[in-house]
Coordinates of C-alpha atoms and ligand atoms in Angstrom, one line a residue:
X1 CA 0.0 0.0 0.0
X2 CA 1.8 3.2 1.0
X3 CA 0.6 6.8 0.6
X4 CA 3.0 9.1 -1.7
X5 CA 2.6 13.2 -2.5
X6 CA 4.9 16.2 -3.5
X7 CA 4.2 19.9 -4.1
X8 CA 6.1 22.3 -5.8
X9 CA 5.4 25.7 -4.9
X10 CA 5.7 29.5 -6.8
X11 CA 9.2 31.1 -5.5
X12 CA 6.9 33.8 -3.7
X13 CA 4.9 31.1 -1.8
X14 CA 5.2 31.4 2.2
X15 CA 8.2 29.3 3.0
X16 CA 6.5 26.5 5.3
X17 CA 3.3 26.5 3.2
X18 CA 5.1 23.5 1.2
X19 CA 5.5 21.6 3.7
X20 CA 2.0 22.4 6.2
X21 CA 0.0 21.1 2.9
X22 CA 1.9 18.2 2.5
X23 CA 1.1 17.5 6.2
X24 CA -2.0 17.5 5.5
X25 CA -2.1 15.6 2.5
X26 CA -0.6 13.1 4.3
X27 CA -2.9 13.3 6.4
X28 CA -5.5 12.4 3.9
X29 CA -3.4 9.4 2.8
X30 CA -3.3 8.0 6.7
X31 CA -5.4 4.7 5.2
X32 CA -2.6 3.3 2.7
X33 CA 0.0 3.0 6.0
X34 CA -0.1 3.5 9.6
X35 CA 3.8 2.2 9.9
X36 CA 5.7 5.0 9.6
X37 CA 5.8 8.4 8.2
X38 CA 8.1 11.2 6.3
X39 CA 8.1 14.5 4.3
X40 CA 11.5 15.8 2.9
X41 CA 11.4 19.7 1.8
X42 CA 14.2 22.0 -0.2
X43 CA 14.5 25.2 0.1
X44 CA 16.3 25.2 -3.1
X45 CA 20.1 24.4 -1.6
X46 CA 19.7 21.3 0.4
X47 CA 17.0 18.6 1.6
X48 CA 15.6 18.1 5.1
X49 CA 13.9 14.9 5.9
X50 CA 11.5 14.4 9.0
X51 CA 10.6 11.1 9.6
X52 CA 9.7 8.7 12.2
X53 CA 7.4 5.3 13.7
X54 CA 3.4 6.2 13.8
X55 CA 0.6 7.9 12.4
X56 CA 0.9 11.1 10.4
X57 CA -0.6 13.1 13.6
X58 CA 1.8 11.4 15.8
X59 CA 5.6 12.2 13.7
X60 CA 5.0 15.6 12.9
X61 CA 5.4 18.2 15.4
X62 CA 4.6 22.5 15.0
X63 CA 8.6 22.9 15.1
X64 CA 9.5 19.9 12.6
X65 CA 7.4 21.7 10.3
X66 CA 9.3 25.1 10.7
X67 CA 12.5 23.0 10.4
X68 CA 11.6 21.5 7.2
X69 CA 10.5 24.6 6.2
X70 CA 10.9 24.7 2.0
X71 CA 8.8 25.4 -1.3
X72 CA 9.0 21.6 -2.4
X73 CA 8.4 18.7 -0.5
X74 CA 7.7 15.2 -0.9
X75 CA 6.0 12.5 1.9
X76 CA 5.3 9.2 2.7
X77 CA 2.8 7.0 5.0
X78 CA 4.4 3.3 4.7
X79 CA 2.8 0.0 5.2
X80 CA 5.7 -2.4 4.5
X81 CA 5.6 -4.8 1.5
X82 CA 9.2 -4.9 1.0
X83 CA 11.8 -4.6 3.9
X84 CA 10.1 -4.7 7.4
X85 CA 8.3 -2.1 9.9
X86 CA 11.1 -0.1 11.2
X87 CA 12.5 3.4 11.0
X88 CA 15.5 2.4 8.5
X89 CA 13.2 2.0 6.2
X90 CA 10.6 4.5 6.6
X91 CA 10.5 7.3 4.1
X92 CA 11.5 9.4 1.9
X93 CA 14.9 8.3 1.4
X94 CA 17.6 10.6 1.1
X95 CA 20.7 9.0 -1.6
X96 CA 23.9 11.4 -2.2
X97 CA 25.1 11.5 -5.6
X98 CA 28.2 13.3 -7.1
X99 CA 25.2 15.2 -9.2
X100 CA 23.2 16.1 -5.5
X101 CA 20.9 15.2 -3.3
X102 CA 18.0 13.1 -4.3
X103 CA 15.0 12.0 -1.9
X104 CA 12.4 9.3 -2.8
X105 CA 8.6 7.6 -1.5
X106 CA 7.3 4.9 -3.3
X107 CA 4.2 3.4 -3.5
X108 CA 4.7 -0.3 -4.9
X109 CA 7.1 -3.5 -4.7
X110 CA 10.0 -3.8 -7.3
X111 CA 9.8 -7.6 -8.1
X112 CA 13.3 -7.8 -9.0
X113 CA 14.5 -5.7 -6.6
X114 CA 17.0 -8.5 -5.0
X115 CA 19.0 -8.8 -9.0
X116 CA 19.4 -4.9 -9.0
X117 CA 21.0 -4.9 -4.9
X118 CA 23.2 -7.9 -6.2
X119 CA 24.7 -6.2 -9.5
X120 CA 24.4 -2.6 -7.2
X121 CA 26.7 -4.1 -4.2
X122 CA 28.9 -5.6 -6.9
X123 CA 29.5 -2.1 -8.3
X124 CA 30.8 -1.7 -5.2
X125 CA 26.9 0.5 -4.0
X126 CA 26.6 0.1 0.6
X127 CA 22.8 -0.6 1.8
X128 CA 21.9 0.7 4.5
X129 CA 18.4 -0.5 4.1
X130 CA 15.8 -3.8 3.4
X131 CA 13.7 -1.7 1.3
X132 CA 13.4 -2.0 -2.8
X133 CA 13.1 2.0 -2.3
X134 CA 16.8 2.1 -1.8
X135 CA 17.5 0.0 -4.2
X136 CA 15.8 2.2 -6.9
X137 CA 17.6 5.5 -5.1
X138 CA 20.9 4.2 -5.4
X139 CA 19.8 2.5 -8.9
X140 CA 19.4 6.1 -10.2
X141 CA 22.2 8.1 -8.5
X142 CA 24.5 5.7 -9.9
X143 CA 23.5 5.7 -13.8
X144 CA 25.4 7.7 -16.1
X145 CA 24.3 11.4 -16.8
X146 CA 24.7 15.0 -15.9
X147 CA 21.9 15.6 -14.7
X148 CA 18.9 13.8 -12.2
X149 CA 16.6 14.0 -15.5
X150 CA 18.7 11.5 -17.8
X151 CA 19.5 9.5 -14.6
X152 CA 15.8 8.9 -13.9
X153 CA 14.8 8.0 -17.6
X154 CA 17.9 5.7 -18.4
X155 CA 17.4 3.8 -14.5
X156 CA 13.6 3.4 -14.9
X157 CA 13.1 0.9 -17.6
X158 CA 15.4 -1.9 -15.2
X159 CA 12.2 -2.0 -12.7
X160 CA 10.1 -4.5 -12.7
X161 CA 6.7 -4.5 -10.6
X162 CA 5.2 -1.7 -9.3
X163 CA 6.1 1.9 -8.4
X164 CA 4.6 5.0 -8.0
X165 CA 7.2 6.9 -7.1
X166 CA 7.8 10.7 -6.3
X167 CA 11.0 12.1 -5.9
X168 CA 12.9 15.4 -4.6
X169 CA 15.6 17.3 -5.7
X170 CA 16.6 21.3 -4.8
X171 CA 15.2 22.0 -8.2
X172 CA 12.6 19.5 -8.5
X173 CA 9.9 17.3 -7.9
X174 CA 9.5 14.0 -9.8
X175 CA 6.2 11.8 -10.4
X176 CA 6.7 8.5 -11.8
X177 CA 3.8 5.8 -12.6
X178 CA 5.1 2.1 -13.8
X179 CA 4.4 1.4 -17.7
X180 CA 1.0 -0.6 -16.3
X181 CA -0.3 1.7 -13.6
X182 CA -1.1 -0.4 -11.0
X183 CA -0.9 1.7 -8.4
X184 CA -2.9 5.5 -8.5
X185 CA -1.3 8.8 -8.8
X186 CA -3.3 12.0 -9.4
X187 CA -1.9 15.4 -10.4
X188 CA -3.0 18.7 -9.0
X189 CA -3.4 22.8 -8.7
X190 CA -3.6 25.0 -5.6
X191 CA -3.2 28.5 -6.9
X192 CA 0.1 28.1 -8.9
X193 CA 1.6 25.6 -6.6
X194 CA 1.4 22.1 -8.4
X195 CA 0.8 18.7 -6.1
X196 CA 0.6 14.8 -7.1
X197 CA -0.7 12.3 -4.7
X198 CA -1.8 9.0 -4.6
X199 CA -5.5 9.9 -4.0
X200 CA -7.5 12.3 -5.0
X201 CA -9.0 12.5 -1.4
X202 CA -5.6 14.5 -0.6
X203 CA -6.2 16.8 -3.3
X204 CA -9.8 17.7 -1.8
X205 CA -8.4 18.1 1.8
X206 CA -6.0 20.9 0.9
X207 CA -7.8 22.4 -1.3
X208 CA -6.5 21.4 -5.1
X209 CA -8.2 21.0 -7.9
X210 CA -7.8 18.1 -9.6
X211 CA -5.6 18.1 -13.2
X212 CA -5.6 14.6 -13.9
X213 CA -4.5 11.2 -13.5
X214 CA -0.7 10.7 -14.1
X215 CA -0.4 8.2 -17.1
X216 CA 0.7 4.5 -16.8
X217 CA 4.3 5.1 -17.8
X218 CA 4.8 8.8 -17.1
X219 CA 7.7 10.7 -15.8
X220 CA 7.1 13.8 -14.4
X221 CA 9.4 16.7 -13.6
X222 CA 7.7 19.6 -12.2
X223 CA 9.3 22.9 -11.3
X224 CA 8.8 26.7 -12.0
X225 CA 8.1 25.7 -15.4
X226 CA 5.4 23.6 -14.7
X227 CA 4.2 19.7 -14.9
X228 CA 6.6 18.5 -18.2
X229 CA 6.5 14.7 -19.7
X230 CA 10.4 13.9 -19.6
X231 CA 9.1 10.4 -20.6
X232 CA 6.8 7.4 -21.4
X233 CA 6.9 4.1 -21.0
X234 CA 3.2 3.0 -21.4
X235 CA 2.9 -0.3 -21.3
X236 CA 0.2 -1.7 -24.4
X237 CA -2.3 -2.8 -21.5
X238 CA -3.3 -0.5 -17.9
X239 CA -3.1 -2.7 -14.9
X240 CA -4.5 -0.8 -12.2
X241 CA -5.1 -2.9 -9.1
X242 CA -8.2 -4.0 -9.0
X243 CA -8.3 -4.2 -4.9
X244 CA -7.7 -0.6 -5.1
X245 CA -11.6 -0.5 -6.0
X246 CA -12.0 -3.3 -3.3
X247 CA -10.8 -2.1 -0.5
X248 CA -6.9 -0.2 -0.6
X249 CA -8.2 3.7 -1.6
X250 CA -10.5 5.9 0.2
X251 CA -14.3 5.7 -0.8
X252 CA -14.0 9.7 -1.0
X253 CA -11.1 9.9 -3.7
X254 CA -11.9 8.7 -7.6
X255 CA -10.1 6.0 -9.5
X256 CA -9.3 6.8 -13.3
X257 CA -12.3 9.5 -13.1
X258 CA -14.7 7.6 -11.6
X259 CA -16.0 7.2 -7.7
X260 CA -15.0 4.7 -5.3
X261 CA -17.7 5.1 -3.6
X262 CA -19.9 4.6 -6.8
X263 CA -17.9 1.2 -7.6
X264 CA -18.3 -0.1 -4.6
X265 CA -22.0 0.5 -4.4
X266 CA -22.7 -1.0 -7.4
X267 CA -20.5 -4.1 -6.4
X268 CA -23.0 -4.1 -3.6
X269 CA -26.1 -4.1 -6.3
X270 CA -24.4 -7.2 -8.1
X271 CA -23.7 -9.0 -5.0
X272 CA -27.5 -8.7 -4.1
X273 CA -28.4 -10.0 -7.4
X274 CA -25.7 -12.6 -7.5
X275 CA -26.5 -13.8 -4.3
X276 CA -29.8 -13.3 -2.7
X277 CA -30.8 -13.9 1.0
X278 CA -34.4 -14.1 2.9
X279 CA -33.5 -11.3 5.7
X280 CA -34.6 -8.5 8.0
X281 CA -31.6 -6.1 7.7
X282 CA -28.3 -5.5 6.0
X283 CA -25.3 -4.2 7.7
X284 CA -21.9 -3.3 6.9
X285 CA -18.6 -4.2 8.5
X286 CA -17.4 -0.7 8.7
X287 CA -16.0 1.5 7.7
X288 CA -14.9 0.1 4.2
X289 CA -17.8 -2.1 3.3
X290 CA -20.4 0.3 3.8
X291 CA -21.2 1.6 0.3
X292 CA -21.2 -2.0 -0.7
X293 CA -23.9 -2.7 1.9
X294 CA -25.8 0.6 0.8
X295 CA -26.2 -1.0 -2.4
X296 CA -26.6 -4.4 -1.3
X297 CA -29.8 -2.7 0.6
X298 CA -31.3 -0.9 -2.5
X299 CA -30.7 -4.1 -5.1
X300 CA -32.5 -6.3 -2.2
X301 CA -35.3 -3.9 -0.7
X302 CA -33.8 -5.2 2.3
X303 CA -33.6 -2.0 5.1
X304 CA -30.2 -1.2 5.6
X305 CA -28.7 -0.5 9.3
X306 CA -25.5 0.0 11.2
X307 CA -25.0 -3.0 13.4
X308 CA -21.6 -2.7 14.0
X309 CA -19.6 0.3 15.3
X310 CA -16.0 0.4 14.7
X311 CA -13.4 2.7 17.2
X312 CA -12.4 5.3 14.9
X313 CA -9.3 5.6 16.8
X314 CA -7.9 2.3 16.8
X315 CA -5.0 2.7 14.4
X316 CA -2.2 0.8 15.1
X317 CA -1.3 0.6 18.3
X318 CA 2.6 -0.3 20.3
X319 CA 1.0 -1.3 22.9
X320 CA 0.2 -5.2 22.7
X321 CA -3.0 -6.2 24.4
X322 CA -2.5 -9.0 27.2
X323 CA -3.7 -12.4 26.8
X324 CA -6.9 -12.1 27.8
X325 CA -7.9 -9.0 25.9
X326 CA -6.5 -10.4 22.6
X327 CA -8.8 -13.1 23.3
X328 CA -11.8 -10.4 22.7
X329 CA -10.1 -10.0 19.3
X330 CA -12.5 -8.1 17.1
X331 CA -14.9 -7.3 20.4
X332 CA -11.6 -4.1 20.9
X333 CA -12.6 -2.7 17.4
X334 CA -15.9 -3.0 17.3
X335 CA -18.9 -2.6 19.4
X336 CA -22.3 -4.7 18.1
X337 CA -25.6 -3.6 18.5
X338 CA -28.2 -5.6 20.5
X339 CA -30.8 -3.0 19.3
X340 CA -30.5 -3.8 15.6
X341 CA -29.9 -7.1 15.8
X342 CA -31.8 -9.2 18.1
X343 CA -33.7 -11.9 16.7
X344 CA -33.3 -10.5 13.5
X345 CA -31.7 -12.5 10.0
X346 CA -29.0 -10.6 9.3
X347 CA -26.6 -10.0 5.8
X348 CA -23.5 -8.8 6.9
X349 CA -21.5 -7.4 3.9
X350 CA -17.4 -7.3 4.2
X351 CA -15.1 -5.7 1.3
X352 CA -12.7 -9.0 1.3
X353 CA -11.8 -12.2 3.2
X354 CA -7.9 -12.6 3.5
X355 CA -6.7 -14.9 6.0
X356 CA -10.3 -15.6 7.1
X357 CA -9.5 -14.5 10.7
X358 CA -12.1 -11.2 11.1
X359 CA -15.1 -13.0 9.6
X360 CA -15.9 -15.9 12.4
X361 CA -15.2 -13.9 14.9
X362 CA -17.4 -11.1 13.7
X363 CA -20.0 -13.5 13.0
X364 CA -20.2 -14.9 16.7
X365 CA -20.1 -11.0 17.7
X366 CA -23.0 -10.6 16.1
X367 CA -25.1 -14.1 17.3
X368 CA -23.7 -12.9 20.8
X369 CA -25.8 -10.2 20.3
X370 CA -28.9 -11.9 19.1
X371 CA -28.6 -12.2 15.2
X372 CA -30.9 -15.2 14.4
X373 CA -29.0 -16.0 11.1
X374 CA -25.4 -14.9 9.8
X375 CA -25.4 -14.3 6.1
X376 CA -22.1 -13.2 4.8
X377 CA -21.4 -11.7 1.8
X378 CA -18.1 -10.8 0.3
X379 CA -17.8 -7.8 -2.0
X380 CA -15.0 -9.5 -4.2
X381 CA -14.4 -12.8 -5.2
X382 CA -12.0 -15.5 -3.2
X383 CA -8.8 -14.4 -2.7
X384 CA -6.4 -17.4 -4.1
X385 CA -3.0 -15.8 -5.1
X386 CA -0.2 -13.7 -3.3
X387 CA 0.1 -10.3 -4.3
X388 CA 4.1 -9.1 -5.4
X389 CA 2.5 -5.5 -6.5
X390 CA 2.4 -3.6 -3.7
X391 CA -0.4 -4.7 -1.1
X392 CA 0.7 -6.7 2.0
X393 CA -2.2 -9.5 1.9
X394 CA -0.4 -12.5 2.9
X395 CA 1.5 -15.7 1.6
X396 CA -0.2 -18.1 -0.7
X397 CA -0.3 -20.6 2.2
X398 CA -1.8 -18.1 4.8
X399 CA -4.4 -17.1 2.4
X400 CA -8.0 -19.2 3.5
X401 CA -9.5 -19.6 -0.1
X402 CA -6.1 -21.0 -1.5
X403 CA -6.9 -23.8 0.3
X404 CA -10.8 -24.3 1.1
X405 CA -13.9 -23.9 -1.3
X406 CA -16.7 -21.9 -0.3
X407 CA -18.4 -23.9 1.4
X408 CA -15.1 -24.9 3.7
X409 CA -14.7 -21.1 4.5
X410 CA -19.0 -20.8 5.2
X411 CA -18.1 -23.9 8.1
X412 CA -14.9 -21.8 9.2
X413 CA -16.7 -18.3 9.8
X414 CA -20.1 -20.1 11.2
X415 CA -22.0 -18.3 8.9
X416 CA -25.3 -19.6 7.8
X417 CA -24.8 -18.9 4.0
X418 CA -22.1 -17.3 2.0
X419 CA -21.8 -15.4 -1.1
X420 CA -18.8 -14.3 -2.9
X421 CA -18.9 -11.6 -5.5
X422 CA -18.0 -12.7 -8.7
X423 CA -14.7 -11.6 -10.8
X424 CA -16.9 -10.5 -13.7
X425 CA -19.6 -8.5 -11.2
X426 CA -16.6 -7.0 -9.2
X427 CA -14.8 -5.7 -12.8
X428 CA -18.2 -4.1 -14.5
X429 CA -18.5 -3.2 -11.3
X430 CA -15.3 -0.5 -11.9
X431 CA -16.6 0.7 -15.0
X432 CA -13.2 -1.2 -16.4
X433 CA -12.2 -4.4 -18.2
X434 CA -10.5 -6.9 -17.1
X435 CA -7.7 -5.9 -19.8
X436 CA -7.1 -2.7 -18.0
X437 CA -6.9 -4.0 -14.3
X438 CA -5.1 -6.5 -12.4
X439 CA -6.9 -8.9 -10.7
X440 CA -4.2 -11.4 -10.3
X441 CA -4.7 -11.8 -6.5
X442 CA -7.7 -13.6 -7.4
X443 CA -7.0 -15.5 -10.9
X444 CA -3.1 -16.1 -10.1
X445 CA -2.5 -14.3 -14.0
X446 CA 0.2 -11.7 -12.8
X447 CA 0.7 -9.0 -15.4
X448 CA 4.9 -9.3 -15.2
X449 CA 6.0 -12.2 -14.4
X450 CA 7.0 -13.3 -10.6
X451 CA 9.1 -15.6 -8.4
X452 CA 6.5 -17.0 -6.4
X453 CA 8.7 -17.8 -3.5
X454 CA 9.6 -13.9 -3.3
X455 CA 9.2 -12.5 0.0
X456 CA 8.4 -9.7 1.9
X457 CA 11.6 -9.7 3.7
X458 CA 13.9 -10.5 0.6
X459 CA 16.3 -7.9 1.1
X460 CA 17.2 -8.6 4.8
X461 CA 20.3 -9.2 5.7
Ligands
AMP1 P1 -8.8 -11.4 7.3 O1 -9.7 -12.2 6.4 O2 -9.0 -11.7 8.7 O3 -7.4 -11.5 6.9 O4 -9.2 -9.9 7.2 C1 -9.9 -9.4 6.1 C2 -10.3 -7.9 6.3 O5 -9.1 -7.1 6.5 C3 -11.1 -7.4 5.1 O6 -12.4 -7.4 5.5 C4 -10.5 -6.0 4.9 O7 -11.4 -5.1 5.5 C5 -9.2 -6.0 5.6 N1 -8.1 -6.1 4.6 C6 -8.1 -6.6 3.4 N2 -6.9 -6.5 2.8 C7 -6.1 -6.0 3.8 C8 -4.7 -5.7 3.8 N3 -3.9 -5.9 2.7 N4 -4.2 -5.2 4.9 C9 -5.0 -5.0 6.0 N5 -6.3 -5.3 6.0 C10 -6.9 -5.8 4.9

């Protein structure tokens, strides 16, 4: 996952503006990682990076800010797919070059990240990291070029997988979307400062207006003279992640033009008609299957309700609960509701079932508080394949429907009856084709080709 933005702003702008937006674009990103996060800023001469374990509201401090101070800055939330959760590798990076300074964040997973370390350490190139981010950084400081432009262009191609990436130098921001586009990037305006980010939900909290989608393939340098194409390497197909629709990007932001929240009701509508239940109410697991259970409600005529209340401060916590709390497992993040559900048949509808370990306990959560019937249903189909792209899911193994049917999983949750949505509901769904999405978590057909023993901590040493 990960959450990436930059903003470069006019030479008059107030000199900590840069960097207060970012903040708060950041901010807006706060679902893609709760790990860690970062903003590096230029005041034209030299970079300054801030960046630290916790949530957005938790690294950033009224005196960082003024420290970072700048016109141009670039941020990260992380949620580790490659390299694990500690502060080495939170970001941006910061990589030295004999050219300058260069800072990164990325969004993604380079697939053959451990090849380009090997021929990169054999060059005689120090890690000081587990992250494929480094290993892209140093990748591009150490190409041949004058200047950070032909570096980036000549280094890019040698990726393989998926990156969003936006990068920092005195004199420029960088945007950067892989040649298939799996992951989102959005380009924006406030006033005559110019900002990317990897929702458009960021845009609307600070204020932007929204330009347009960077292209699949596009490099991006933008600077006093504006947002310029410095290159293109479209791939001839669009592979934007399908669980991006599913579950990864905010239901406020839009996805190639079109609403989240508007997909994800109408994989509601098709779940209703692909899989029907005699019930009193329909409820969402909140908060990212609830426009999926709004439509759900309208397709069925069934009323719709809140059931379950989630702690909309639960984040991710240090502090481990004891043994006997952790044995209340979902009962810490959400609280049911005896009112809605007592003796009633209830559909509960959830975005996605991973490992299978939220939905049985959420099911006896809900008979504890006097549901008469369970009646799951799953706005996407099973989830079968590991995902190298860019979302930390799990390992083939770990993954429930790589190993039991439907019917299996219905027995493992307790539920009375279970519906998955199917892969050609969920794609119509998105207003796509399957052609322009990747839905390989669910078919296994990966887009690039992949090691399927690759994983997450690969580059540890
Ligand atoms: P589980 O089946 O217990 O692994 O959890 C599935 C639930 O976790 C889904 O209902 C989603 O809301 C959420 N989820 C899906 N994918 C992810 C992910 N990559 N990281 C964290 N949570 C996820």
């Amino acid at each position: 996952m990960c959450g990436i933005s930059g903003i470069w702003s006019p030479a008059d702008a107030d000199p900590t503006e840069a960097t207060r937006l970012m903040f708060f674009a950041l901010y807006a990103l706060q679902h893609r990682g709760q790990e860690s996060a970062g903003i590096a800023a230029t005041d034209g001469r030299d970079l300054r990076v801030v960046r630290r374990m916790g949530l957005v509201g938790q690294v950033f401090s009224e005196p960082d800010l003024a420290v970072l101070g700048g016109r141009a800055a670039i941020g990260h939330t992380r949620y580790s797919t490659t390299g694990s959760s500690r502060i080495q590798n939170a970001q941006p990076m910061v990589v030295n070059a004999d050219i300058g300074e260069l800072a990164i964040a990325h969004n993604g997973n380079c697939i053959n990240a451990r090849d380009l370390r090997d021929e990169l350490a054999a060059q005689g190139v120090r890690f000081a990291t587990s992250s494929d981010t480094e290993v892209v950084a140093q990748m591009i400081a150490a190409e041949d070029g004058a200047t950070w432009d032909e570096r980036i262009v000549r280094a890019l191609p040698k990726l393989r997988g998926a990156w969003s990436l936006v990068m920092l130098t005195p004199t420029a921001v960088y945007a950067v979307r892989d040649p298939l586009g799996v992951r989102p990037l959005c380009l924006g305006r406030k006033g005559d400062a110019w900002l990317v980010a990897s929702e458009t939900c960021a845009l609307d909290t600070i204020g932007a207006a929204f330009v347009r989608d960077v292209a699949p393939g596009e490099v991006l340098r933008i600077d006093d003279r504006g947002a310029t194409g410095i290159a293109d390497f479209a791939a001839d197909r669009r592979g934007l992640c399908v669980f991006e629709h599913v579950y990864l990007a905010s239901a406020s932001s839009d996805l190639g033009g079109v609403s989240v929240y508007a997909t994800r009701e109408r994989m509601g509508e098709t779940l209703a008609e692909e899989h029907p239940a005699a019930a009193d109410v329909v409820i969402p697991v909140p908060d990212s299957a609830i426009p999926a259970a709004v439509g759900y409600a309208r397709r069925s005529g069934i009323p719709f309700r809140e059931g379950l209340i989630k702690n909309r401060y639960i984040g991710r916590t240090f502090i481990q609960p004891s043994p006997e709390l952790r044995k209340q497992g979902v009962a810490l993040k959400y609280n049911a509701l005896r009112d809605v559900l007592q003796d009633k048949r209830v559909v509960v509808v959830d975005d996605s079932i991973v490992r299978g370990s939220t939905s049985a306990p959420i099911v006896d959560l809900l008979r504890g508080h006097g549901a008469r019937e369970v009646h799951l249903r799953i706005c996407s189909p099973p989830i079968r394949h590991q995902c190298f792209f860019g979302v930390d899911m799990a390992r083939r193994d770990e993954l429930i429907a790589s190993h039991l049917d439907v019917e299996a999983i219905r027995r493992h949750v307790g539920a009375d009856s279970l519906g998955y949505l199917s892969l050609d509901g969920m794609v119509r769904a998105t207003g796509g084709t399957t052609g322009e999405l990747c839905t390989a978590c669910f078919t296994g057909d990966y887009l690039v080709p992949v090691q399927l023993e690759l994983a997450k901590e690969a580059l540890e040493t």
